[in-house]
mmCIF file of C-alpha atoms in Angstrom:
data_model
loop_
_atom_site.group_PDB
_atom_site.id
_atom_site.type_symbol
_atom_site.label_atom_id
_atom_site.label_comp_id
_atom_site.label_asym_id
_atom_site.label_seq_id
_atom_site.Cartn_x
_atom_site.Cartn_y
_atom_site.Cartn_z
ATOM 1 C CA UNK A 28 -11.753 29.522 45.620
ATOM 2 C CA UNK A 29 -10.426 32.342 44.322
ATOM 3 C CA UNK A 30 -8.568 31.648 40.833
ATOM 4 C CA UNK A 31 -6.620 35.046 39.428
ATOM 5 C CA UNK A 32 -8.249 34.553 35.805
ATOM 6 C CA UNK A 33 -11.367 35.497 37.223
ATOM 7 C CA UNK A 34 -9.713 38.749 37.089
ATOM 8 C CA UNK A 35 -9.829 38.985 33.871
ATOM 9 C CA UNK A 36 -12.978 37.290 32.640
ATOM 10 C CA UNK A 37 -15.075 39.942 34.940
ATOM 11 C CA UNK A 38 -12.859 42.725 33.066
ATOM 12 C CA UNK A 39 -14.347 41.484 29.710
ATOM 13 C CA UNK A 40 -17.762 41.041 31.309
ATOM 14 C CA UNK A 41 -17.396 44.741 32.338
ATOM 15 C CA UNK A 42 -15.709 45.927 29.150
ATOM 16 C CA UNK A 43 -18.581 44.514 26.770
ATOM 17 C CA UNK A 44 -20.965 46.472 28.990
ATOM 18 C CA UNK A 45 -18.482 49.420 28.535
ATOM 19 C CA UNK A 46 -19.752 48.840 24.584
ATOM 20 C CA UNK A 47 -23.106 47.932 25.173
ATOM 21 C CA UNK A 48 -23.532 51.653 26.563
ATOM 22 C CA UNK A 49 -21.158 52.961 24.091
ATOM 23 C CA UNK A 50 -23.384 51.875 20.981
ATOM 24 C CA UNK A 51 -26.504 52.873 22.303
ATOM 25 C CA UNK A 52 -25.139 56.542 23.729
ATOM 26 C CA UNK A 53 -23.656 57.154 20.188
ATOM 27 C CA UNK A 54 -27.070 54.883 18.540
ATOM 28 C CA UNK A 55 -29.674 56.810 19.839
ATOM 29 C CA UNK A 56 -28.621 60.030 18.759
ATOM 30 C CA UNK A 57 -27.612 58.770 15.436
ATOM 31 C CA UNK A 58 -30.994 58.005 15.218
ATOM 32 C CA UNK A 59 -32.876 60.676 16.227
ATOM 33 C CA UNK A 60 -30.537 63.254 14.196
ATOM 34 C CA UNK A 61 -32.004 61.034 11.181
ATOM 35 C CA UNK A 62 -35.233 61.066 11.788
ATOM 36 C CA UNK A 63 -35.784 56.812 11.533
ATOM 37 C CA UNK A 64 -38.745 55.894 13.133
ATOM 38 C CA UNK A 65 -39.526 52.771 15.114
ATOM 39 C CA UNK A 66 -41.149 50.397 13.210
ATOM 40 C CA UNK A 67 -41.646 46.375 13.880
ATOM 41 C CA UNK A 68 -41.514 45.807 10.641
ATOM 42 C CA UNK A 69 -38.373 46.940 9.382
ATOM 43 C CA UNK A 70 -35.036 44.573 9.901
ATOM 44 C CA UNK A 71 -31.859 45.488 11.292
ATOM 45 C CA UNK A 72 -30.149 45.796 8.415
ATOM 46 C CA UNK A 73 -32.495 48.100 7.460
ATOM 47 C CA UNK A 74 -32.144 50.161 10.279
ATOM 48 C CA UNK A 75 -28.408 50.139 10.639
ATOM 49 C CA UNK A 76 -28.143 50.682 6.653
ATOM 50 C CA UNK A 77 -29.107 54.201 7.687
ATOM 51 C CA UNK A 78 -26.966 55.003 10.175
ATOM 52 C CA UNK A 79 -23.549 56.540 9.959
ATOM 53 C CA UNK A 80 -20.449 53.765 9.872
ATOM 54 C CA UNK A 81 -18.888 55.827 12.657
ATOM 55 C CA UNK A 82 -22.233 55.047 14.875
ATOM 56 C CA UNK A 83 -22.077 51.153 13.053
ATOM 57 C CA UNK A 84 -18.763 50.088 14.577
ATOM 58 C CA UNK A 85 -19.698 50.318 18.077
ATOM 59 C CA UNK A 86 -22.453 47.588 17.356
ATOM 60 C CA UNK A 87 -20.156 45.531 15.411
ATOM 61 C CA UNK A 88 -17.806 45.274 18.124
ATOM 62 C CA UNK A 89 -20.336 44.919 21.099
ATOM 63 C CA UNK A 90 -21.444 41.694 18.544
ATOM 64 C CA UNK A 91 -17.963 40.696 18.269
ATOM 65 C CA UNK A 92 -18.085 40.797 21.977
ATOM 66 C CA UNK A 93 -20.494 37.896 22.204
ATOM 67 C CA UNK A 94 -19.404 35.484 20.017
ATOM 68 C CA UNK A 95 -15.254 34.130 20.248
ATOM 69 C CA UNK A 96 -14.868 35.506 23.990
ATOM 70 C CA UNK A 97 -17.605 33.073 24.714
ATOM 71 C CA UNK A 98 -14.801 30.110 24.033
ATOM 72 C CA UNK A 99 -12.275 32.488 26.170
ATOM 73 C CA UNK A 100 -15.008 32.453 28.852
ATOM 74 C CA UNK A 101 -15.621 28.497 28.864
ATOM 75 C CA UNK A 102 -11.721 27.895 29.140
ATOM 76 C CA UNK A 103 -11.252 30.052 31.846
ATOM 77 C CA UNK A 104 -13.709 29.288 34.247
ATOM 78 C CA UNK A 105 -12.703 25.212 33.190
ATOM 79 C CA UNK A 106 -9.100 26.774 34.616
ATOM 80 C CA UNK A 107 -10.601 28.197 37.494
ATOM 81 C CA UNK A 108 -12.703 24.979 38.581
ATOM 82 C CA UNK A 109 -9.148 22.787 37.694
ATOM 83 C CA UNK A 110 -7.270 24.859 40.664
ATOM 84 C CA UNK A 111 -5.628 25.814 36.926
ATOM 85 C CA UNK A 112 -6.499 29.136 36.666
ATOM 86 C CA UNK A 113 -3.023 31.066 37.949
ATOM 87 C CA UNK A 114 0.654 31.939 36.550
ATOM 88 C CA UNK A 115 0.529 31.527 32.844
ATOM 89 C CA UNK A 116 -2.880 31.014 32.230
ATOM 90 C CA UNK A 117 -3.893 34.176 34.267
ATOM 91 C CA UNK A 118 -1.284 36.137 32.149
ATOM 92 C CA UNK A 119 -2.947 34.612 28.922
ATOM 93 C CA UNK A 120 -6.240 35.384 30.557
ATOM 94 C CA UNK A 121 -5.232 39.180 31.057
ATOM 95 C CA UNK A 122 -3.201 39.265 27.401
ATOM 96 C CA UNK A 123 -6.321 37.564 25.539
ATOM 97 C CA UNK A 124 -8.356 40.858 27.508
ATOM 98 C CA UNK A 125 -5.875 43.644 26.768
ATOM 99 C CA UNK A 126 -5.738 42.905 23.166
ATOM 100 C CA UNK A 127 -9.845 42.215 22.548
ATOM 101 C CA UNK A 128 -10.276 45.860 24.375
ATOM 102 C CA UNK A 129 -7.255 46.633 21.726
ATOM 103 C CA UNK A 130 -9.152 45.559 19.353
ATOM 104 C CA UNK A 131 -12.842 47.092 20.557
ATOM 105 C CA UNK A 132 -11.064 50.202 20.620
ATOM 106 C CA UNK A 133 -9.831 50.172 17.200
ATOM 107 C CA UNK A 134 -12.649 49.386 15.316
ATOM 108 C CA UNK A 135 -15.100 51.464 17.456
ATOM 109 C CA UNK A 136 -13.055 54.712 16.199
ATOM 110 C CA UNK A 137 -10.971 54.312 13.530
ATOM 111 C CA UNK A 138 -12.064 50.860 12.031
ATOM 112 C CA UNK A 139 -8.181 50.428 10.567
ATOM 113 C CA UNK A 140 -9.256 47.120 9.028
ATOM 114 C CA UNK A 141 -5.501 45.210 9.235
ATOM 115 C CA UNK A 142 -4.742 46.326 12.531
ATOM 116 C CA UNK A 143 -8.521 45.676 14.120
ATOM 117 C CA UNK A 144 -7.479 42.172 12.260
ATOM 118 C CA UNK A 145 -3.898 41.938 13.590
ATOM 119 C CA UNK A 146 -5.338 42.291 16.919
ATOM 120 C CA UNK A 147 -8.256 40.005 16.789
ATOM 121 C CA UNK A 148 -5.285 37.169 15.180
ATOM 122 C CA UNK A 149 -3.285 37.640 18.330
ATOM 123 C CA UNK A 150 -6.185 37.500 20.724
ATOM 124 C CA UNK A 151 -7.499 34.932 18.851
ATOM 125 C CA UNK A 152 -3.447 33.018 19.533
ATOM 126 C CA UNK A 153 -3.267 33.156 22.669
ATOM 127 C CA UNK A 154 -7.363 32.126 23.252
ATOM 128 C CA UNK A 155 -5.585 28.912 20.885
ATOM 129 C CA UNK A 156 -2.690 28.468 23.817
ATOM 130 C CA UNK A 157 -5.211 28.969 27.122
ATOM 131 C CA UNK A 158 -7.916 26.336 25.778
ATOM 132 C CA UNK A 159 -5.146 23.800 24.820
ATOM 133 C CA UNK A 160 -3.555 24.599 28.290
ATOM 134 C CA UNK A 161 -7.349 23.669 29.478
ATOM 135 C CA UNK A 162 -7.376 20.576 27.344
ATOM 136 C CA UNK A 163 -4.120 19.093 29.201
ATOM 137 C CA UNK A 164 -5.092 20.237 32.154
ATOM 138 C CA UNK A 165 -8.636 18.297 32.152
ATOM 139 C CA UNK A 166 -6.893 15.232 30.020
#
């Protein structure tokens, strides 16, 4: 079974892995430059407090990609299984992924909070519509 909605699902998975690589590509050199020792007795908060904000932003965004998108994955996979993963649902999924990638780029580079929030809210609205459409298909 092939469903077009699976394409944006895979793209968001791949994008999450890009953000994972980007966070370590910036975090490890920053830790070395700051002389931060790996101490299992230190909390994550202690560690991140020693890193510059522009380094933390990448990790913050990676964490965000592990939160709300889980709802997207479940919704998109449900639609695919139901045979409802084409047309408007696939377009909404692409819209969600595009907005999340834009959100990532803003947060990881300039971190303008109001722009980031607007992108997050727009993605959330798209996700709500997609979830309601999935509920209509299930019930």
